C-alpha cells in the first residue's frame, strides 16, 4: 500500500528534476562523444557540412531553444550522448534537428570549410 502512494510522488519528483525539454530519437546505439567535443550547428538553407556525414537520429527541443545558451547546451549534451557531432535544422525556428556524425576521415576535414 505504501508503494502505491510513493509512485506518484516519485513520478512528480522525477519530472521536476533536470527536465530540459530535449528529447532524443536515436537510430542506433553509439558510443557517446566526450563532454568537451564541439557540436556544430548547420541550417540547411544557409550551409551544410563539407565533410562526409551520416544521420544517426534526431533531437526535439522546446520552441525557441536557439535563443538561450542553457537550452543550446542541453541540446549539445544530448547530441554528444547519442554519439553525434552536429545538428542540421531546416530553419532557425525548428524544434526538431537531425543529428549527424562525420565519417572518416573526419580528422582530415574541417566541417565548416
PDB file of N, CA and C in Angstrom:
ATOM      1  N   UNK A   1       0.822  -1.202   0.000  1.00  0.00           N
ATOM      2  CA  UNK A   1       0.000   0.000   0.000  1.00  0.00           C
ATOM      3  C   UNK A   1       0.863   1.262   0.000  1.00  0.00           C
ATOM      4  N   UNK A   2       1.949   1.261   0.761  1.00  0.00           N
ATOM      5  CA  UNK A   2       2.843   2.417   0.764  1.00  0.00           C
ATOM      6  C   UNK A   2       3.494   2.623  -0.594  1.00  0.00           C
ATOM      7  N   UNK A   3       3.759   1.545  -1.313  1.00  0.00           N
ATOM      8  CA  UNK A   3       4.367   1.670  -2.641  1.00  0.00           C
ATOM      9  C   UNK A   3       3.462   2.444  -3.584  1.00  0.00           C
ATOM     10  N   UNK A   4       2.180   2.221  -3.489  1.00  0.00           N
ATOM     11  CA  UNK A   4       1.227   2.911  -4.364  1.00  0.00           C
ATOM     12  C   UNK A   4       1.257   4.409  -4.101  1.00  0.00           C
ATOM     13  N   UNK A   5       1.404   4.804  -2.858  1.00  0.00           N
ATOM     14  CA  UNK A   5       1.465   6.232  -2.528  1.00  0.00           C
ATOM     15  C   UNK A   5       2.793   6.854  -2.959  1.00  0.00           C
ATOM     16  N   UNK A   6       3.860   6.100  -2.945  1.00  0.00           N
ATOM     17  CA  UNK A   6       5.169   6.623  -3.323  1.00  0.00           C
ATOM     18  C   UNK A   6       5.302   6.823  -4.832  1.00  0.00           C
ATOM     19  N   UNK A   7       4.660   5.995  -5.607  1.00  0.00           N
ATOM     20  CA  UNK A   7       4.808   6.077  -7.054  1.00  0.00           C
ATOM     21  C   UNK A   7       4.466   7.461  -7.609  1.00  0.00           C
ATOM     22  N   UNK A   8       3.295   8.052  -7.269  1.00  0.00           N
ATOM     23  CA  UNK A   8       3.012   9.390  -7.801  1.00  0.00           C
ATOM     24  C   UNK A   8       4.029  10.429  -7.329  1.00  0.00           C
ATOM     25  N   UNK A   9       4.497  10.302  -6.097  1.00  0.00           N
ATOM     26  CA  UNK A   9       5.480  11.235  -5.575  1.00  0.00           C
ATOM     27  C   UNK A   9       6.799  11.119  -6.344  1.00  0.00           C
ATOM     28  N   UNK A  10       7.226   9.892  -6.616  1.00  0.00           N
ATOM     29  CA  UNK A  10       8.455   9.682  -7.366  1.00  0.00           C
ATOM     30  C   UNK A  10       8.314  10.195  -8.796  1.00  0.00           C
ATOM     31  N   UNK A  11       7.164   9.987  -9.391  1.00  0.00           N
ATOM     32  CA  UNK A  11       6.947  10.480 -10.749  1.00  0.00           C
ATOM     33  C   UNK A  11       7.013  12.001 -10.802  1.00  0.00           C
ATOM     34  N   UNK A  12       6.375  12.662  -9.841  1.00  0.00           N
ATOM     35  CA  UNK A  12       6.398  14.125  -9.798  1.00  0.00           C
ATOM     36  C   UNK A  12       7.814  14.612  -9.544  1.00  0.00           C
ATOM     37  N   UNK A  13       8.536  13.967  -8.638  1.00  0.00           N
ATOM     38  CA  UNK A  13       9.912  14.357  -8.340  1.00  0.00           C
ATOM     39  C   UNK A  13      10.794  14.177  -9.566  1.00  0.00           C
ATOM     40  N   UNK A  14      10.607  13.111 -10.303  1.00  0.00           N
ATOM     41  CA  UNK A  14      11.406  12.860 -11.500  1.00  0.00           C
ATOM     42  C   UNK A  14      11.138  13.855 -12.597  1.00  0.00           C
ATOM     43  N   UNK A  15       9.905  14.246 -12.745  1.00  0.00           N
ATOM     44  CA  UNK A  15       9.556  15.213 -13.780  1.00  0.00           C
ATOM     45  C   UNK A  15      10.148  16.577 -13.460  1.00  0.00           C
ATOM     46  N   UNK A  16      10.191  16.928 -12.214  1.00  0.00           N
ATOM     47  CA  UNK A  16      10.690  18.237 -11.823  1.00  0.00           C
ATOM     48  C   UNK A  16      12.192  18.368 -11.883  1.00  0.00           C
ATOM     49  N   UNK A  17      12.933  17.302 -11.835  1.00  0.00           N
ATOM     50  CA  UNK A  17      14.395  17.365 -11.767  1.00  0.00           C
ATOM     51  C   UNK A  17      15.013  17.208 -13.148  1.00  0.00           C
ATOM     52  N   UNK A  18      15.742  18.206 -13.570  1.00  0.00           N
ATOM     53  CA  UNK A  18      16.541  18.091 -14.778  1.00  0.00           C
ATOM     54  C   UNK A  18      15.760  17.980 -16.076  1.00  0.00           C
ATOM     55  N   UNK A  19      14.513  18.337 -16.081  1.00  0.00           N
ATOM     56  CA  UNK A  19      13.734  18.281 -17.313  1.00  0.00           C
ATOM     57  C   UNK A  19      14.141  19.446 -18.194  1.00  0.00           C
ATOM     58  N   UNK A  20      14.843  19.155 -19.274  1.00  0.00           N
ATOM     59  CA  UNK A  20      15.375  20.218 -20.119  1.00  0.00           C
ATOM     60  C   UNK A  20      14.518  20.471 -21.351  1.00  0.00           C
ATOM     61  N   UNK A  21      13.557  19.640 -21.592  1.00  0.00           N
ATOM     62  CA  UNK A  21      12.743  19.812 -22.779  1.00  0.00           C
ATOM     63  C   UNK A  21      13.389  19.254 -24.038  1.00  0.00           C
ATOM     64  N   UNK A  22      14.463  18.489 -23.891  1.00  0.00           N
ATOM     65  CA  UNK A  22      15.150  17.893 -25.031  1.00  0.00           C
ATOM     66  C   UNK A  22      14.841  16.402 -25.065  1.00  0.00           C
ATOM     67  N   UNK A  23      14.333  15.932 -26.196  1.00  0.00           N
ATOM     68  CA  UNK A  23      14.018  14.517 -26.378  1.00  0.00           C
ATOM     69  C   UNK A  23      14.888  13.984 -27.503  1.00  0.00           C
ATOM     70  N   UNK A  24      15.492  12.818 -27.269  1.00  0.00           N
ATOM     71  CA  UNK A  24      16.341  12.221 -28.300  1.00  0.00           C
ATOM     72  C   UNK A  24      15.610  11.089 -28.997  1.00  0.00           C
ATOM     73  N   UNK A  25      15.941  10.904 -30.269  1.00  0.00           N
ATOM     74  CA  UNK A  25      15.365   9.852 -31.096  1.00  0.00           C
ATOM     75  C   UNK A  25      16.503   9.176 -31.873  1.00  0.00           C
ATOM     76  N   UNK A  26      17.331   8.374 -31.165  1.00  0.00           N
ATOM     77  CA  UNK A  26      18.470   7.745 -31.851  1.00  0.00           C
ATOM     78  C   UNK A  26      18.024   6.647 -32.799  1.00  0.00           C
ATOM     79  N   UNK A  27      18.777   6.469 -33.884  1.00  0.00           N
ATOM     80  CA  UNK A  27      18.520   5.397 -34.836  1.00  0.00           C
ATOM     81  C   UNK A  27      19.378   4.174 -34.523  1.00  0.00           C
ATOM     82  N   UNK A  28      20.435   4.379 -33.745  1.00  0.00           N
ATOM     83  CA  UNK A  28      21.341   3.292 -33.370  1.00  0.00           C
ATOM     84  C   UNK A  28      22.002   3.642 -32.050  1.00  0.00           C
ATOM     85  N   UNK A  29      22.488   2.638 -31.353  1.00  0.00           N
ATOM     86  CA  UNK A  29      23.204   2.884 -30.103  1.00  0.00           C
ATOM     87  C   UNK A  29      24.683   3.033 -30.432  1.00  0.00           C
ATOM     88  N   UNK A  30      25.211   4.226 -30.193  1.00  0.00           N
ATOM     89  CA  UNK A  30      26.611   4.533 -30.476  1.00  0.00           C
ATOM     90  C   UNK A  30      27.306   4.981 -29.200  1.00  0.00           C
ATOM     91  N   UNK A  31      28.620   4.900 -29.192  1.00  0.00           N
ATOM     92  CA  UNK A  31      29.378   5.408 -28.054  1.00  0.00           C
ATOM     93  C   UNK A  31      29.214   6.918 -27.983  1.00  0.00           C
ATOM     94  N   UNK A  32      29.075   7.466 -26.769  1.00  0.00           N
ATOM     95  CA  UNK A  32      28.948   8.917 -26.643  1.00  0.00           C
ATOM     96  C   UNK A  32      30.251   9.624 -26.992  1.00  0.00           C
ATOM     97  N   UNK A  33      30.122  10.870 -27.358  1.00  0.00           N
ATOM     98  CA  UNK A  33      31.283  11.720 -27.618  1.00  0.00           C
ATOM     99  C   UNK A  33      31.744  12.317 -26.284  1.00  0.00           C
ATOM    100  N   UNK A  34      33.013  12.719 -26.179  1.00  0.00           N
ATOM    101  CA  UNK A  34      33.498  13.351 -24.948  1.00  0.00           C
ATOM    102  C   UNK A  34      32.734  14.637 -24.640  1.00  0.00           C
ATOM    103  N   UNK A  35      32.617  14.961 -23.355  1.00  0.00           N
ATOM    104  CA  UNK A  35      31.873  16.152 -22.925  1.00  0.00           C
ATOM    105  C   UNK A  35      32.401  17.443 -23.544  1.00  0.00           C
ATOM    106  N   UNK A  36      33.688  17.503 -23.823  1.00  0.00           N
ATOM    107  CA  UNK A  36      34.278  18.731 -24.362  1.00  0.00           C
ATOM    108  C   UNK A  36      34.254  18.788 -25.895  1.00  0.00           C
ATOM    109  N   UNK A  37      33.761  17.756 -26.544  1.00  0.00           N
ATOM    110  CA  UNK A  37      33.726  17.726 -28.020  1.00  0.00           C
ATOM    111  C   UNK A  37      32.757  18.794 -28.539  1.00  0.00           C
ATOM    112  N   UNK A  38      33.155  19.510 -29.589  1.00  0.00           N
ATOM    113  CA  UNK A  38      32.250  20.520 -30.145  1.00  0.00           C
ATOM    114  C   UNK A  38      31.043  19.864 -30.819  1.00  0.00           C
ATOM    115  N   UNK A  39      29.925  20.574 -30.799  1.00  0.00           N
ATOM    116  CA  UNK A  39      28.732  20.160 -31.541  1.00  0.00           C
ATOM    117  C   UNK A  39      28.428  21.301 -32.509  1.00  0.00           C
ATOM    118  N   UNK A  40      28.484  21.016 -33.791  1.00  0.00           N
ATOM    119  CA  UNK A  40      28.271  22.027 -34.822  1.00  0.00           C
ATOM    120  C   UNK A  40      26.790  22.161 -35.131  1.00  0.00           C
ATOM    121  N   UNK A  41      26.395  23.364 -35.502  1.00  0.00           N
ATOM    122  CA  UNK A  41      25.018  23.667 -35.890  1.00  0.00           C
ATOM    123  C   UNK A  41      25.013  24.106 -37.348  1.00  0.00           C
ATOM    124  N   UNK A  42      24.185  23.464 -38.155  1.00  0.00           N
ATOM    125  CA  UNK A  42      24.037  23.817 -39.556  1.00  0.00           C
ATOM    126  C   UNK A  42      22.567  24.091 -39.843  1.00  0.00           C
ATOM    127  N   UNK A  43      22.309  25.166 -40.581  1.00  0.00           N
ATOM    128  CA  UNK A  43      20.961  25.488 -41.048  1.00  0.00           C
ATOM    129  C   UNK A  43      20.951  25.145 -42.535  1.00  0.00           C
ATOM    130  N   UNK A  44      20.103  24.215 -42.927  1.00  0.00           N
ATOM    131  CA  UNK A  44      20.113  23.680 -44.293  1.00  0.00           C
ATOM    132  C   UNK A  44      20.060  24.777 -45.366  1.00  0.00           C
ATOM    133  N   UNK A  45      19.302  25.832 -45.138  1.00  0.00           N
ATOM    134  CA  UNK A  45      19.173  26.883 -46.156  1.00  0.00           C
ATOM    135  C   UNK A  45      20.398  27.784 -46.222  1.00  0.00           C
ATOM    136  N   UNK A  46      21.284  27.699 -45.212  1.00  0.00           N
ATOM    137  CA  UNK A  46      22.455  28.564 -45.176  1.00  0.00           C
ATOM    138  C   UNK A  46      23.754  27.820 -45.479  1.00  0.00           C
ATOM    139  N   UNK A  47      23.857  26.575 -45.000  1.00  0.00           N
ATOM    140  CA  UNK A  47      25.115  25.856 -45.117  1.00  0.00           C
ATOM    141  C   UNK A  47      24.910  24.399 -44.711  1.00  0.00           C
ATOM    142  N   UNK A  48      25.631  23.514 -45.367  1.00  0.00           N
ATOM    143  CA  UNK A  48      25.682  22.105 -44.972  1.00  0.00           C
ATOM    144  C   UNK A  48      27.144  21.727 -44.764  1.00  0.00           C
ATOM    145  N   UNK A  49      27.418  20.725 -43.943  1.00  0.00           N
ATOM    146  CA  UNK A  49      28.814  20.348 -43.719  1.00  0.00           C
ATOM    147  C   UNK A  49      29.477  19.843 -44.992  1.00  0.00           C
ATOM    148  N   UNK A  50      30.751  20.187 -45.142  1.00  0.00           N
ATOM    149  CA  UNK A  50      31.520  19.722 -46.295  1.00  0.00           C
ATOM    150  C   UNK A  50      32.061  18.314 -46.094  1.00  0.00           C
ATOM    151  N   UNK A  51      32.259  17.910 -44.845  1.00  0.00           N
ATOM    152  CA  UNK A  51      32.774  16.561 -44.567  1.00  0.00           C
ATOM    153  C   UNK A  51      31.678  15.533 -44.826  1.00  0.00           C
ATOM    154  N   UNK A  52      32.049  14.329 -45.239  1.00  0.00           N
ATOM    155  CA  UNK A  52      31.038  13.272 -45.374  1.00  0.00           C
ATOM    156  C   UNK A  52      30.418  12.966 -44.008  1.00  0.00           C
ATOM    157  N   UNK A  53      29.105  12.758 -43.990  1.00  0.00           N
ATOM    158  CA  UNK A  53      28.413  12.519 -42.727  1.00  0.00           C
ATOM    159  C   UNK A  53      27.266  11.550 -42.924  1.00  0.00           C
ATOM    160  N   UNK A  54      26.750  11.056 -41.782  1.00  0.00           N
ATOM    161  CA  UNK A  54      25.579  10.178 -41.793  1.00  0.00           C
ATOM    162  C   UNK A  54      24.620  10.615 -40.702  1.00  0.00           C
ATOM    163  N   UNK A  55      23.341  10.394 -40.934  1.00  0.00           N
ATOM    164  CA  UNK A  55      22.310  10.697 -39.955  1.00  0.00           C
ATOM    165  C   UNK A  55      22.257   9.571 -38.933  1.00  0.00           C
ATOM    166  N   UNK A  56      22.253   9.942 -37.640  1.00  0.00           N
ATOM    167  CA  UNK A  56      22.184   8.922 -36.587  1.00  0.00           C
ATOM    168  C   UNK A  56      20.932   9.066 -35.719  1.00  0.00           C
ATOM    169  N   UNK A  57      20.097  10.048 -36.005  1.00  0.00           N
ATOM    170  CA  UNK A  57      18.868  10.237 -35.236  1.00  0.00           C
ATOM    171  C   UNK A  57      18.420  11.677 -35.286  1.00  0.00           C
ATOM    172  N   UNK A  58      17.651  12.064 -34.267  1.00  0.00           N
ATOM    173  CA  UNK A  58      17.191  13.448 -34.180  1.00  0.00           C
ATOM    174  C   UNK A  58      16.983  13.814 -32.717  1.00  0.00           C
ATOM    175  N   UNK A  59      16.902  15.120 -32.470  1.00  0.00           N
ATOM    176  CA  UNK A  59      16.562  15.642 -31.150  1.00  0.00           C
ATOM    177  C   UNK A  59      15.423  16.628 -31.325  1.00  0.00           C
ATOM    178  N   UNK A  60      14.563  16.680 -30.332  1.00  0.00           N
ATOM    179  CA  UNK A  60      13.481  17.647 -30.302  1.00  0.00           C
ATOM    180  C   UNK A  60      13.669  18.509 -29.070  1.00  0.00           C
ATOM    181  N   UNK A  61      13.572  19.822 -29.243  1.00  0.00           N
ATOM    182  CA  UNK A  61      13.755  20.765 -28.139  1.00  0.00           C
ATOM    183  C   UNK A  61      12.558  21.698 -28.066  1.00  0.00           C
ATOM    184  N   UNK A  62      12.521  22.477 -26.994  1.00  0.00           N
ATOM    185  CA  UNK A  62      11.447  23.450 -26.829  1.00  0.00           C
ATOM    186  C   UNK A  62      11.533  24.534 -27.903  1.00  0.00           C
ATOM    187  N   UNK A  63      10.409  25.119 -28.221  1.00  0.00           N
ATOM    188  CA  UNK A  63      10.374  26.213 -29.176  1.00  0.00           C
ATOM    189  C   UNK A  63      11.293  27.329 -28.699  1.00  0.00           C
ATOM    190  N   UNK A  64      12.054  27.893 -29.615  1.00  0.00           N
ATOM    191  CA  UNK A  64      12.960  28.984 -29.281  1.00  0.00           C
ATOM    192  C   UNK A  64      14.245  28.549 -28.593  1.00  0.00           C
ATOM    193  N   UNK A  65      14.607  27.272 -28.702  1.00  0.00           N
ATOM    194  CA  UNK A  65      15.773  26.763 -27.984  1.00  0.00           C
ATOM    195  C   UNK A  65      17.080  27.414 -28.415  1.00  0.00           C
ATOM    196  N   UNK A  66      17.151  27.908 -29.633  1.00  0.00           N
ATOM    197  CA  UNK A  66      18.383  28.561 -30.084  1.00  0.00           C
ATOM    198  C   UNK A  66      18.628  29.904 -29.401  1.00  0.00           C
ATOM    199  N   UNK A  67      17.609  30.469 -28.788  1.00  0.00           N
ATOM    200  CA  UNK A  67      17.723  31.806 -28.204  1.00  0.00           C
ATOM    201  C   UNK A  67      18.434  31.820 -26.852  1.00  0.00           C
ATOM    202  N   UNK A  68      18.545  30.682 -26.187  1.00  0.00           N
ATOM    203  CA  UNK A  68      19.180  30.676 -24.862  1.00  0.00           C
ATOM    204  C   UNK A  68      20.343  29.703 -24.815  1.00  0.00           C
ATOM    205  N   UNK A  69      21.415  30.136 -24.198  1.00  0.00           N
ATOM    206  CA  UNK A  69      22.619  29.310 -24.106  1.00  0.00           C
ATOM    207  C   UNK A  69      22.345  28.015 -23.348  1.00  0.00           C
ATOM    208  N   UNK A  70      21.558  28.091 -22.291  1.00  0.00           N
ATOM    209  CA  UNK A  70      21.268  26.890 -21.488  1.00  0.00           C
ATOM    210  C   UNK A  70      20.593  25.812 -22.343  1.00  0.00           C
ATOM    211  N   UNK A  71      19.630  26.205 -23.143  1.00  0.00           N
ATOM    212  CA  UNK A  71      18.935  25.222 -23.984  1.00  0.00           C
ATOM    213  C   UNK A  71      19.828  24.714 -25.115  1.00  0.00           C
ATOM    214  N   UNK A  72      20.677  25.573 -25.676  1.00  0.00           N
ATOM    215  CA  UNK A  72      21.639  25.103 -26.681  1.00  0.00           C
ATOM    216  C   UNK A  72      22.607  24.102 -26.056  1.00  0.00           C
ATOM    217  N   UNK A  73      23.031  24.373 -24.815  1.00  0.00           N
ATOM    218  CA  UNK A  73      23.924  23.438 -24.110  1.00  0.00           C
ATOM    219  C   UNK A  73      23.239  22.097 -23.861  1.00  0.00           C
ATOM    220  N   UNK A  74      21.940  22.127 -23.520  1.00  0.00           N
ATOM    221  CA  UNK A  74      21.181  20.889 -23.304  1.00  0.00           C
ATOM    222  C   UNK A  74      21.108  20.063 -24.591  1.00  0.00           C
ATOM    223  N   UNK A  75      20.873  20.737 -25.713  1.00  0.00           N
ATOM    224  CA  UNK A  75      20.817  20.038 -26.997  1.00  0.00           C
ATOM    225  C   UNK A  75      22.189  19.454 -27.325  1.00  0.00           C
ATOM    226  N   UNK A  76      23.242  20.232 -27.141  1.00  0.00           N
ATOM    227  CA  UNK A  76      24.598  19.743 -27.413  1.00  0.00           C
ATOM    228  C   UNK A  76      24.928  18.519 -26.566  1.00  0.00           C
ATOM    229  N   UNK A  77      24.566  18.551 -25.289  1.00  0.00           N
ATOM    230  CA  UNK A  77      24.821  17.404 -24.413  1.00  0.00           C
ATOM    231  C   UNK A  77      24.062  16.170 -24.893  1.00  0.00           C
ATOM    232  N   UNK A  78      22.825  16.353 -25.324  1.00  0.00           N
ATOM    233  CA  UNK A  78      22.032  15.229 -25.831  1.00  0.00           C
ATOM    234  C   UNK A  78      22.648  14.664 -27.107  1.00  0.00           C
ATOM    235  N   UNK A  79      23.130  15.534 -27.976  1.00  0.00           N
ATOM    236  CA  UNK A  79      23.770  15.097 -29.224  1.00  0.00           C
ATOM    237  C   UNK A  79      25.025  14.287 -28.914  1.00  0.00           C
ATOM    238  N   UNK A  80      25.839  14.783 -27.975  1.00  0.00           N
ATOM    239  CA  UNK A  80      27.052  14.043 -27.586  1.00  0.00           C
ATOM    240  C   UNK A  80      26.715  12.670 -27.015  1.00  0.00           C
ATOM    241  N   UNK A  81      25.687  12.603 -26.174  1.00  0.00           N
ATOM    242  CA  UNK A  81      25.286  11.310 -25.584  1.00  0.00           C
ATOM    243  C   UNK A  81      24.875  10.324 -26.673  1.00  0.00           C
ATOM    244  N   UNK A  82      24.308  10.822 -27.772  1.00  0.00           N
ATOM    245  CA  UNK A  82      23.901   9.958 -28.882  1.00  0.00           C
ATOM    246  C   UNK A  82      25.084   9.541 -29.749  1.00  0.00           C
ATOM    247  N   UNK A  83      26.250  10.168 -29.550  1.00  0.00           N
ATOM    248  CA  UNK A  83      27.402   9.889 -30.395  1.00  0.00           C
ATOM    249  C   UNK A  83      27.492  10.823 -31.585  1.00  0.00           C
ATOM    250  N   UNK A  84      26.709  11.897 -31.552  1.00  0.00           N
ATOM    251  CA  UNK A  84      26.671  12.842 -32.661  1.00  0.00           C
ATOM    252  C   UNK A  84      27.695  13.951 -32.541  1.00  0.00           C
ATOM    253  N   UNK A  85      27.919  14.618 -33.672  1.00  0.00           N
ATOM    254  CA  UNK A  85      28.878  15.709 -33.718  1.00  0.00           C
ATOM    255  C   UNK A  85      28.271  17.012 -34.234  1.00  0.00           C
ATOM    256  N   UNK A  86      27.066  16.946 -34.764  1.00  0.00           N
ATOM    257  CA  UNK A  86      26.442  18.150 -35.310  1.00  0.00           C
ATOM    258  C   UNK A  86      24.939  17.937 -35.438  1.00  0.00           C
ATOM    259  N   UNK A  87      24.225  19.054 -35.587  1.00  0.00           N
ATOM    260  CA  UNK A  87      22.794  19.006 -35.886  1.00  0.00           C
ATOM    261  C   UNK A  87      22.535  19.826 -37.137  1.00  0.00           C
ATOM    262  N   UNK A  88      21.524  19.409 -37.875  1.00  0.00           N
ATOM    263  CA  UNK A  88      21.090  20.146 -39.065  1.00  0.00           C
ATOM    264  C   UNK A  88      19.627  20.525 -38.867  1.00  0.00           C
ATOM    265  N   UNK A  89      19.336  21.806 -39.005  1.00  0.00           N
ATOM    266  CA  UNK A  89      17.971  22.323 -38.927  1.00  0.00           C
ATOM    267  C   UNK A  89      17.526  22.753 -40.308  1.00  0.00           C
ATOM    268  N   UNK A  90      16.242  22.632 -40.565  1.00  0.00           N
ATOM    269  CA  UNK A  90      15.691  23.160 -41.814  1.00  0.00           C
ATOM    270  C   UNK A  90      15.639  24.683 -41.755  1.00  0.00           C
ATOM    271  N   UNK A  91      15.298  25.238 -40.578  1.00  0.00           N
ATOM    272  CA  UNK A  91      15.262  26.683 -40.374  1.00  0.00           C
ATOM    273  C   UNK A  91      15.578  26.962 -38.905  1.00  0.00           C
ATOM    274  N   UNK A  92      15.858  28.198 -38.588  1.00  0.00           N
ATOM    275  CA  UNK A  92      16.210  28.576 -37.211  1.00  0.00           C
ATOM    276  C   UNK A  92      15.031  28.439 -36.241  1.00  0.00           C
ATOM    277  N   UNK A  93      13.827  28.311 -36.750  1.00  0.00           N
ATOM    278  CA  UNK A  93      12.647  28.179 -35.895  1.00  0.00           C
ATOM    279  C   UNK A  93      12.308  26.727 -35.574  1.00  0.00           C
ATOM    280  N   UNK A  94      12.991  25.771 -36.185  1.00  0.00           N
ATOM    281  CA  UNK A  94      12.680  24.349 -35.985  1.00  0.00           C
ATOM    282  C   UNK A  94      12.903  23.913 -34.544  1.00  0.00           C
ATOM    283  N   UNK A  95      12.049  23.008 -34.103  1.00  0.00           N
ATOM    284  CA  UNK A  95      12.233  22.398 -32.792  1.00  0.00           C
ATOM    285  C   UNK A  95      12.840  21.005 -32.905  1.00  0.00           C
ATOM    286  N   UNK A  96      12.861  20.448 -34.113  1.00  0.00           N
ATOM    287  CA  UNK A  96      13.474  19.138 -34.328  1.00  0.00           C
ATOM    288  C   UNK A  96      14.694  19.295 -35.227  1.00  0.00           C
ATOM    289  N   UNK A  97      15.793  18.694 -34.788  1.00  0.00           N
ATOM    290  CA  UNK A  97      17.045  18.768 -35.534  1.00  0.00           C
ATOM    291  C   UNK A  97      17.527  17.363 -35.864  1.00  0.00           C
ATOM    292  N   UNK A  98      18.085  17.200 -37.046  1.00  0.00           N
ATOM    293  CA  UNK A  98      18.703  15.947 -37.450  1.00  0.00           C
ATOM    294  C   UNK A  98      20.086  15.876 -36.806  1.00  0.00           C
ATOM    295  N   UNK A  99      20.401  14.757 -36.168  1.00  0.00           N
ATOM    296  CA  UNK A  99      21.714  14.566 -35.539  1.00  0.00           C
ATOM    297  C   UNK A  99      22.585  13.773 -36.504  1.00  0.00           C
ATOM    298  N   UNK A 100      23.807  14.269 -36.716  1.00  0.00           N
ATOM    299  CA  UNK A 100      24.726  13.595 -37.634  1.00  0.00           C
ATOM    300  C   UNK A 100      26.065  13.334 -36.957  1.00  0.00           C
ATOM    301  N   UNK A 101      26.807  12.411 -37.529  1.00  0.00           N
ATOM    302  CA  UNK A 101      28.217  12.242 -37.161  1.00  0.00           C
ATOM    303  C   UNK A 101      28.997  12.194 -38.465  1.00  0.00           C
ATOM    304  N   UNK A 102      30.221  12.656 -38.378  1.00  0.00           N
ATOM    305  CA  UNK A 102      31.079  12.718 -39.552  1.00  0.00           C
ATOM    306  C   UNK A 102      31.747  11.371 -39.770  1.00  0.00           C
ATOM    307  N   UNK A 103      31.883  11.008 -41.031  1.00  0.00           N
ATOM    308  CA  UNK A 103      32.522   9.756 -41.394  1.00  0.00           C
ATOM    309  C   UNK A 103      34.024   9.977 -41.515  1.00  0.00           C
ATOM    310  N   UNK A 104      34.776   8.906 -41.398  1.00  0.00           N
ATOM    311  CA  UNK A 104      36.221   9.012 -41.601  1.00  0.00           C
ATOM    312  C   UNK A 104      36.472   9.402 -43.036  1.00  0.00           C
ATOM    313  N   UNK A 105      37.448  10.182 -43.347  1.00  0.00           N
ATOM    314  CA  UNK A 105      38.460  10.706 -42.444  1.00  0.00           C
ATOM    315  C   UNK A 105      38.094  12.086 -41.906  1.00  0.00           C
ATOM    316  N   UNK A 106      37.271  12.155 -40.865  1.00  0.00           N
ATOM    317  CA  UNK A 106      36.896  13.426 -40.235  1.00  0.00           C
ATOM    318  C   UNK A 106      38.138  14.191 -39.816  1.00  0.00           C
ATOM    319  N   UNK A 107      39.172  13.497 -39.361  1.00  0.00           N
ATOM    320  CA  UNK A 107      40.386  14.157 -38.905  1.00  0.00           C
ATOM    321  C   UNK A 107      41.059  14.962 -40.025  1.00  0.00           C
ATOM    322  N   UNK A 108      40.751  14.642 -41.274  1.00  0.00           N
ATOM    323  CA  UNK A 108      41.353  15.344 -42.402  1.00  0.00           C
ATOM    324  C   UNK A 108      40.438  16.434 -42.961  1.00  0.00           C
ATOM    325  N   UNK A 109      39.281  16.620 -42.355  1.00  0.00           N
ATOM    326  CA  UNK A 109      38.272  17.512 -42.916  1.00  0.00           C
ATOM    327  C   UNK A 109      37.763  18.467 -41.837  1.00  0.00           C
ATOM    328  N   UNK A 110      37.667  19.747 -42.172  1.00  0.00           N
ATOM    329  CA  UNK A 110      37.051  20.720 -41.287  1.00  0.00           C
ATOM    330  C   UNK A 110      35.593  20.876 -41.746  1.00  0.00           C
ATOM    331  N   UNK A 111      34.618  20.551 -40.896  1.00  0.00           N
ATOM    332  CA  UNK A 111      33.213  20.582 -41.329  1.00  0.00           C
ATOM    333  C   UNK A 111      32.736  21.931 -41.831  1.00  0.00           C
ATOM    334  N   UNK A 112      33.412  23.005 -41.459  1.00  0.00           N
ATOM    335  CA  UNK A 112      32.962  24.347 -41.815  1.00  0.00           C
ATOM    336  C   UNK A 112      33.712  24.953 -43.000  1.00  0.00           C
ATOM    337  N   UNK A 113      34.452  24.137 -43.770  1.00  0.00           N
ATOM    338  CA  UNK A 113      35.184  24.723 -44.906  1.00  0.00           C
ATOM    339  C   UNK A 113      34.661  24.206 -46.209  1.00  0.00           C
TER     340      UNK A 113
END
